[in-house]
Amino acid sequence: MKRFIDGLEKVTEWVMALMLAVMVALVFGNVVLRYMFNSGIVAAEEIARLMFVWLVFLGATLALRHQQHLGLELVQVRLPPKVRRACAVVSHLLMLYALWLFVEGSWIQLLIGMETYSTVLRFPMAFYAAAGFFPALAMGCVVLTNLWKILSGEPGARVPGDDPEKLPVAQGIDAQALLTRPRP
């Protein structure tokens, strides 16, 4: 299963890179055409906007999987391990609730968007809502997996404040010293 998910992640990264390249080419090409030739690609703005929305949500999903979202762990670092785990469980449950609301809202927008079409290309506006729906499902799986690891006590669980490598450098904490010192 891990190989499948890693492969899916690689495909997602390649799709994101391709979307970014197409977006840049369309927008840059449109700017050049407008200012130099007084014309432009009519569909460029719609395509770039759709790709940007998908790019943001796919990137957010990958960032969540690798714990690269901004987080403030100043409080969690100072908590005892059991309290830290309890806080992580509560925060994961809140994230699951927020993602459920996002999935539900995206689904409603997706249904509405099936009957509404874009101005130039006439594609269903549901393509925009799908950009929130599918990544929110994937993010829910990521959060649920980590929650299961926390609850079952698996060593691969990500609990904020547990990893000294991720401590803020601005606090002047030497992560290497924390890693090499003997634990009580």
C-alpha atoms as an extended CHARMM CRD file, in Angstrom:
* protein
*
       184  EXT
         1         1  MET       CA              0.0000000000        0.0000000000        0.0000000000  PROA      1               0.0000000000
         2         2  LYS       CA              2.8700000000        2.3810000000        0.8180000000  PROA      2               0.0000000000
         3         3  ARG       CA              4.3360000000        1.8720000000       -2.6710000000  PROA      3               0.0000000000
         4         4  PHE       CA              0.9750000000        2.6890000000       -4.2220000000  PROA      4               0.0000000000
         5         5  ILE       CA              0.6180000000        5.8800000000       -2.1680000000  PROA      5               0.0000000000
         6         6  ASP       CA              4.2120000000        6.9340000000       -2.9070000000  PROA      6               0.0000000000
         7         7  GLY       CA              3.5890000000        6.3320000000       -6.6160000000  PROA      7               0.0000000000
         8         8  LEU       CA              0.3660000000        8.3230000000       -6.4660000000  PROA      8               0.0000000000
         9         9  GLU       CA              2.2910000000       11.1280000000       -4.7910000000  PROA      9               0.0000000000
        10        10  LYS       CA              4.9070000000       11.1310000000       -7.5810000000  PROA      10              0.0000000000
        11        11  VAL       CA              2.1600000000       11.2650000000      -10.2200000000  PROA      11              0.0000000000
        12        12  THR       CA              0.5240000000       14.1450000000       -8.3280000000  PROA      12              0.0000000000
        13        13  GLU       CA              3.8330000000       16.0280000000       -8.2200000000  PROA      13              0.0000000000
        14        14  TRP       CA              4.3090000000       15.5650000000      -11.9770000000  PROA      14              0.0000000000
        15        15  VAL       CA              0.7450000000       16.6830000000      -12.6810000000  PROA      15              0.0000000000
        16        16  MET       CA              1.3020000000       19.7480000000      -10.5020000000  PROA      16              0.0000000000
        17        17  ALA       CA              4.5380000000       20.5720000000      -12.3270000000  PROA      17              0.0000000000
        18        18  LEU       CA              2.7840000000       20.2070000000      -15.6760000000  PROA      18              0.0000000000
        19        19  MET       CA             -0.1110000000       22.4110000000      -14.5520000000  PROA      19              0.0000000000
        20        20  LEU       CA              2.3000000000       25.0690000000      -13.3220000000  PROA      20              0.0000000000
        21        21  ALA       CA              4.2000000000       25.0110000000      -16.6220000000  PROA      21              0.0000000000
        22        22  VAL       CA              0.9910000000       25.2960000000      -18.6500000000  PROA      22              0.0000000000
        23        23  MET       CA             -0.2370000000       28.0800000000      -16.3780000000  PROA      23              0.0000000000
        24        24  VAL       CA              2.9770000000       30.0730000000      -16.7690000000  PROA      24              0.0000000000
        25        25  ALA       CA              3.0480000000       29.5480000000      -20.5400000000  PROA      25              0.0000000000
        26        26  LEU       CA             -0.5960000000       30.5920000000      -20.9470000000  PROA      26              0.0000000000
        27        27  VAL       CA             -0.3910000000       33.6750000000      -18.7700000000  PROA      27              0.0000000000
        28        28  PHE       CA              2.9910000000       34.7990000000      -20.1170000000  PROA      28              0.0000000000
        29        29  GLY       CA              1.9260000000       34.0980000000      -23.6920000000  PROA      29              0.0000000000
        30        30  ASN       CA             -1.2920000000       36.0080000000      -23.1640000000  PROA      30              0.0000000000
        31        31  VAL       CA              0.5800000000       39.0230000000      -21.7540000000  PROA      31              0.0000000000
        32        32  VAL       CA              2.9860000000       39.0330000000      -24.7030000000  PROA      32              0.0000000000
        33        33  LEU       CA              0.1510000000       38.6680000000      -27.2050000000  PROA      33              0.0000000000
        34        34  ARG       CA             -1.8580000000       41.4840000000      -25.5960000000  PROA      34              0.0000000000
        35        35  TYR       CA              0.9500000000       44.0120000000      -25.3740000000  PROA      35              0.0000000000
        36        36  MET       CA              2.8200000000       43.2210000000      -28.5840000000  PROA      36              0.0000000000
        37        37  PHE       CA              0.0920000000       42.0990000000      -30.9770000000  PROA      37              0.0000000000
        38        38  ASN       CA             -3.0520000000       43.5400000000      -29.3960000000  PROA      38              0.0000000000
        39        39  SER       CA             -4.6890000000       40.1040000000      -29.2580000000  PROA      39              0.0000000000
        40        40  GLY       CA             -4.7400000000       37.2220000000      -26.8170000000  PROA      40              0.0000000000
        41        41  ILE       CA             -5.7880000000       33.6970000000      -25.9840000000  PROA      41              0.0000000000
        42        42  VAL       CA             -9.4060000000       33.9760000000      -24.9270000000  PROA      42              0.0000000000
        43        43  ALA       CA             -9.4450000000       30.7690000000      -22.8720000000  PROA      43              0.0000000000
        44        44  ALA       CA             -6.0950000000       31.3870000000      -21.1350000000  PROA      44              0.0000000000
        45        45  GLU       CA             -7.5800000000       33.0490000000      -18.0660000000  PROA      45              0.0000000000
        46        46  GLU       CA            -10.1490000000       30.3050000000      -17.4330000000  PROA      46              0.0000000000
        47        47  ILE       CA             -7.6350000000       27.5030000000      -17.8890000000  PROA      47              0.0000000000
        48        48  ALA       CA             -5.0350000000       29.2340000000      -15.6870000000  PROA      48              0.0000000000
        49        49  ARG       CA             -7.6140000000       29.8910000000      -12.9520000000  PROA      49              0.0000000000
        50        50  LEU       CA             -8.8110000000       26.2820000000      -12.9570000000  PROA      50              0.0000000000
        51        51  MET       CA             -5.2520000000       24.9610000000      -12.8620000000  PROA      51              0.0000000000
        52        52  PHE       CA             -4.3460000000       27.3430000000      -10.0510000000  PROA      52              0.0000000000
        53        53  VAL       CA             -7.2610000000       26.1350000000       -7.9130000000  PROA      53              0.0000000000
        54        54  TRP       CA             -6.2730000000       22.5010000000       -8.4650000000  PROA      54              0.0000000000
        55        55  LEU       CA             -2.6090000000       23.3110000000       -7.8530000000  PROA      55              0.0000000000
        56        56  VAL       CA             -3.3920000000       24.8940000000       -4.4740000000  PROA      56              0.0000000000
        57        57  PHE       CA             -5.5090000000       21.9910000000       -3.2290000000  PROA      57              0.0000000000
        58        58  LEU       CA             -3.1770000000       19.2680000000       -4.5080000000  PROA      58              0.0000000000
        59        59  GLY       CA             -0.2320000000       21.0950000000       -2.9520000000  PROA      59              0.0000000000
        60        60  ALA       CA             -2.0820000000       21.3970000000        0.3500000000  PROA      60              0.0000000000
        61        61  THR       CA             -2.6790000000       17.6450000000        0.3190000000  PROA      61              0.0000000000
        62        62  LEU       CA              0.9960000000       16.8770000000       -0.2670000000  PROA      62              0.0000000000
        63        63  ALA       CA              2.0480000000       19.4070000000        2.3630000000  PROA      63              0.0000000000
        64        64  LEU       CA             -0.2570000000       17.7780000000        4.9060000000  PROA      64              0.0000000000
        65        65  ARG       CA              1.1570000000       14.3380000000        4.1370000000  PROA      65              0.0000000000
        66        66  HSD       CA              4.6980000000       15.6080000000        4.8030000000  PROA      66              0.0000000000
        67        67  GLN       CA              3.7560000000       17.8200000000        7.7740000000  PROA      67              0.0000000000
        68        68  GLN       CA              4.9010000000       20.9380000000        5.9510000000  PROA      68              0.0000000000
        69        69  HSD       CA              2.0030000000       23.2080000000        6.9020000000  PROA      69              0.0000000000
        70        70  LEU       CA              2.7850000000       26.0310000000        9.2540000000  PROA      70              0.0000000000
        71        71  GLY       CA              2.3670000000       25.0120000000       12.8490000000  PROA      71              0.0000000000
        72        72  LEU       CA              3.0300000000       26.5350000000       16.2150000000  PROA      72              0.0000000000
        73        73  GLU       CA              4.4590000000       23.9570000000       18.5600000000  PROA      73              0.0000000000
        74        74  LEU       CA              5.6930000000       26.2360000000       21.3300000000  PROA      74              0.0000000000
        75        75  VAL       CA              3.0500000000       24.9990000000       23.7620000000  PROA      75              0.0000000000
        76        76  GLN       CA              3.1170000000       21.3210000000       22.7410000000  PROA      76              0.0000000000
        77        77  VAL       CA              6.8860000000       21.0850000000       23.2030000000  PROA      77              0.0000000000
        78        78  ARG       CA              6.5210000000       22.0050000000       26.8540000000  PROA      78              0.0000000000
        79        79  LEU       CA              3.6850000000       19.5600000000       27.5900000000  PROA      79              0.0000000000
        80        80  PRO       CA              4.2180000000       16.0880000000       29.0410000000  PROA      80              0.0000000000
        81        81  PRO       CA              4.0230000000       13.3180000000       26.3850000000  PROA      81              0.0000000000
        82        82  LYS       CA              0.5750000000       12.0390000000       27.4520000000  PROA      82              0.0000000000
        83        83  VAL       CA             -0.9590000000       15.5230000000       27.3990000000  PROA      83              0.0000000000
        84        84  ARG       CA              0.7660000000       16.1980000000       24.0720000000  PROA      84              0.0000000000
        85        85  ARG       CA             -0.8320000000       13.0410000000       22.6360000000  PROA      85              0.0000000000
        86        86  ALA       CA             -4.2480000000       14.0440000000       24.0110000000  PROA      86              0.0000000000
        87        87  CYS       CA             -3.9090000000       17.4720000000       22.3720000000  PROA      87              0.0000000000
        88        88  ALA       CA             -2.9340000000       15.7740000000       19.1150000000  PROA      88              0.0000000000
        89        89  VAL       CA             -6.0190000000       13.5430000000       19.2560000000  PROA      89              0.0000000000
        90        90  VAL       CA             -8.2940000000       16.5470000000       19.8840000000  PROA      90              0.0000000000
        91        91  SER       CA             -6.6650000000       18.5410000000       17.0760000000  PROA      91              0.0000000000
        92        92  HSD       CA             -6.9580000000       15.5870000000       14.6860000000  PROA      92              0.0000000000
        93        93  LEU       CA            -10.6530000000       15.2020000000       15.5250000000  PROA      93              0.0000000000
        94        94  LEU       CA            -11.1620000000       18.9250000000       14.8820000000  PROA      94              0.0000000000
        95        95  MET       CA             -9.3070000000       18.6320000000       11.5610000000  PROA      95              0.0000000000
        96        96  LEU       CA            -11.5040000000       15.6810000000       10.5700000000  PROA      96              0.0000000000
        97        97  TYR       CA            -14.6120000000       17.7020000000       11.4020000000  PROA      97              0.0000000000
        98        98  ALA       CA            -13.3610000000       20.6820000000        9.3620000000  PROA      98              0.0000000000
        99        99  LEU       CA            -12.5080000000       18.3840000000        6.4520000000  PROA      99              0.0000000000
       100       100  TRP       CA            -15.9680000000       16.7920000000        6.6740000000  PROA      100             0.0000000000
       101       101  LEU       CA            -17.5340000000       20.2490000000        6.4170000000  PROA      101             0.0000000000
       102       102  PHE       CA            -15.2690000000       20.9870000000        3.4510000000  PROA      102             0.0000000000
       103       103  VAL       CA            -16.1760000000       17.7120000000        1.7070000000  PROA      103             0.0000000000
       104       104  GLU       CA            -19.8740000000       18.2750000000        2.3240000000  PROA      104             0.0000000000
       105       105  GLY       CA            -19.7570000000       21.8650000000        1.0500000000  PROA      105             0.0000000000
       106       106  SER       CA            -17.6520000000       20.8970000000       -1.9570000000  PROA      106             0.0000000000
       107       107  TRP       CA            -20.0860000000       18.1100000000       -2.7940000000  PROA      107             0.0000000000
       108       108  ILE       CA            -23.0210000000       20.5400000000       -2.7380000000  PROA      108             0.0000000000
       109       109  GLN       CA            -21.0710000000       22.9790000000       -4.9290000000  PROA      109             0.0000000000
       110       110  LEU       CA            -20.1060000000       20.1300000000       -7.2250000000  PROA      110             0.0000000000
       111       111  LEU       CA            -23.7630000000       19.2270000000       -7.7630000000  PROA      111             0.0000000000
       112       112  ILE       CA            -24.6890000000       22.8560000000       -8.3650000000  PROA      112             0.0000000000
       113       113  GLY       CA            -21.7170000000       23.2840000000      -10.6960000000  PROA      113             0.0000000000
       114       114  MET       CA            -22.8620000000       20.4170000000      -12.9170000000  PROA      114             0.0000000000
       115       115  GLU       CA            -25.5670000000       22.7380000000      -14.2370000000  PROA      115             0.0000000000
       116       116  THR       CA            -23.4570000000       25.8910000000      -14.4340000000  PROA      116             0.0000000000
       117       117  TYR       CA            -20.8690000000       26.4010000000      -17.1760000000  PROA      117             0.0000000000
       118       118  SER       CA            -17.8150000000       28.5920000000      -17.5880000000  PROA      118             0.0000000000
       119       119  THR       CA            -18.1240000000       31.6520000000      -19.7760000000  PROA      119             0.0000000000
       120       120  VAL       CA            -15.5790000000       30.9380000000      -22.5070000000  PROA      120             0.0000000000
       121       121  LEU       CA            -14.8490000000       27.2090000000      -22.6290000000  PROA      121             0.0000000000
       122       122  ARG       CA            -18.2770000000       26.0870000000      -21.3600000000  PROA      122             0.0000000000
       123       123  PHE       CA            -16.8670000000       23.4010000000      -19.0330000000  PROA      123             0.0000000000
       124       124  PRO       CA            -18.9370000000       22.5850000000      -15.9380000000  PROA      124             0.0000000000
       125       125  MET       CA            -18.1060000000       24.7830000000      -12.9500000000  PROA      125             0.0000000000
       126       126  ALA       CA            -18.1070000000       21.5470000000      -10.9630000000  PROA      126             0.0000000000
       127       127  PHE       CA            -14.4500000000       21.2310000000      -12.0210000000  PROA      127             0.0000000000
       128       128  TYR       CA            -13.6710000000       23.9820000000       -9.4880000000  PROA      128             0.0000000000
       129       129  ALA       CA            -15.6200000000       22.3080000000       -6.6870000000  PROA      129             0.0000000000
       130       130  ALA       CA            -13.9800000000       18.9660000000       -7.4810000000  PROA      130             0.0000000000
       131       131  ALA       CA            -10.6480000000       20.6320000000       -6.7480000000  PROA      131             0.0000000000
       132       132  GLY       CA            -11.7720000000       20.9420000000       -3.1520000000  PROA      132             0.0000000000
       133       133  PHE       CA            -13.7290000000       17.7140000000       -2.8900000000  PROA      133             0.0000000000
       134       134  PHE       CA            -11.1160000000       15.1200000000       -3.8720000000  PROA      134             0.0000000000
       135       135  PRO       CA             -8.1160000000       16.6530000000       -2.0630000000  PROA      135             0.0000000000
       136       136  ALA       CA            -10.2550000000       17.0910000000        1.0850000000  PROA      136             0.0000000000
       137       137  LEU       CA            -11.0370000000       13.3570000000        0.9530000000  PROA      137             0.0000000000
       138       138  ALA       CA             -7.3190000000       12.6230000000        0.5680000000  PROA      138             0.0000000000
       139       139  MET       CA             -6.4630000000       14.9650000000        3.4570000000  PROA      139             0.0000000000
       140       140  GLY       CA             -9.0770000000       13.2060000000        5.5770000000  PROA      140             0.0000000000
       141       141  CYS       CA             -7.3400000000        9.9020000000        4.8670000000  PROA      141             0.0000000000
       142       142  VAL       CA             -3.9750000000       11.3910000000        5.8680000000  PROA      142             0.0000000000
       143       143  VAL       CA             -5.3530000000       12.8100000000        9.1250000000  PROA      143             0.0000000000
       144       144  LEU       CA             -7.2820000000        9.6150000000        9.8920000000  PROA      144             0.0000000000
       145       145  THR       CA             -4.1760000000        7.4980000000        9.3010000000  PROA      145             0.0000000000
       146       146  ASN       CA             -2.0730000000        9.6350000000       11.6390000000  PROA      146             0.0000000000
       147       147  LEU       CA             -4.8530000000        9.6490000000       14.2450000000  PROA      147             0.0000000000
       148       148  TRP       CA             -4.9400000000        5.8560000000       14.1130000000  PROA      148             0.0000000000
       149       149  LYS       CA             -1.1540000000        5.7570000000       14.5860000000  PROA      149             0.0000000000
       150       150  ILE       CA             -1.4090000000        8.0920000000       17.5820000000  PROA      150             0.0000000000
       151       151  LEU       CA             -4.2070000000        6.0920000000       19.2120000000  PROA      151             0.0000000000
       152       152  SER       CA             -2.5570000000        2.7260000000       18.5970000000  PROA      152             0.0000000000
       153       153  GLY       CA              0.8440000000        3.9740000000       19.7890000000  PROA      153             0.0000000000
       154       154  GLU       CA              2.6680000000        3.2500000000       16.5350000000  PROA      154             0.0000000000
       155       155  PRO       CA              6.1420000000        4.7960000000       16.3600000000  PROA      155             0.0000000000
       156       156  GLY       CA              5.4500000000        6.5200000000       13.0140000000  PROA      156             0.0000000000
       157       157  ALA       CA              2.7560000000        8.7750000000       14.4970000000  PROA      157             0.0000000000
       158       158  ARG       CA              3.2930000000       12.5050000000       14.0830000000  PROA      158             0.0000000000
       159       159  VAL       CA              2.5100000000       14.3020000000       17.3260000000  PROA      159             0.0000000000
       160       160  PRO       CA              3.2760000000       18.0350000000       17.3760000000  PROA      160             0.0000000000
       161       161  GLY       CA              6.1230000000       18.7470000000       19.7430000000  PROA      161             0.0000000000
       162       162  ASP       CA              7.5930000000       15.2190000000       19.6520000000  PROA      162             0.0000000000
       163       163  ASP       CA             10.2310000000       15.7440000000       16.9740000000  PROA      163             0.0000000000
       164       164  PRO       CA             13.1900000000       17.8710000000       18.1240000000  PROA      164             0.0000000000
       165       165  GLU       CA             14.2950000000       18.3040000000       14.4890000000  PROA      165             0.0000000000
       166       166  LYS       CA             11.2380000000       20.4940000000       13.8990000000  PROA      166             0.0000000000
       167       167  LEU       CA             11.7360000000       22.8600000000       16.8180000000  PROA      167             0.0000000000
       168       168  PRO       CA             11.8310000000       26.5440000000       15.8530000000  PROA      168             0.0000000000
       169       169  VAL       CA             15.3380000000       27.7790000000       15.1710000000  PROA      169             0.0000000000
       170       170  ALA       CA             14.2870000000       31.2550000000       16.2900000000  PROA      170             0.0000000000
       171       171  GLN       CA             14.0100000000       29.9770000000       19.8640000000  PROA      171             0.0000000000
       172       172  GLY       CA             17.7450000000       29.2490000000       19.9070000000  PROA      172             0.0000000000
       173       173  ILE       CA             17.2060000000       25.5440000000       20.5870000000  PROA      173             0.0000000000
       174       174  ASP       CA             19.9870000000       23.3340000000       19.2730000000  PROA      174             0.0000000000
       175       175  ALA       CA             18.1520000000       20.3710000000       17.7120000000  PROA      175             0.0000000000
       176       176  GLN       CA             21.3700000000       18.3270000000       17.3690000000  PROA      176             0.0000000000
       177       177  ALA       CA             22.1190000000       18.7020000000       21.0750000000  PROA      177             0.0000000000
       178       178  LEU       CA             18.6170000000       17.5200000000       21.9030000000  PROA      178             0.0000000000
       179       179  LEU       CA             19.0500000000       14.5000000000       19.6500000000  PROA      179             0.0000000000
       180       180  THR       CA             22.4080000000       13.4470000000       21.0360000000  PROA      180             0.0000000000
       181       181  ARG       CA             21.8240000000       14.0260000000       24.7410000000  PROA      181             0.0000000000
       182       182  PRO       CA             20.8510000000       10.9720000000       26.7680000000  PROA      182             0.0000000000
       183       183  ARG       CA             17.1720000000       10.6820000000       27.6370000000  PROA      183             0.0000000000
       184       184  PRO       CA             16.1700000000       10.2580000000       31.3000000000  PROA      184             0.0000000000
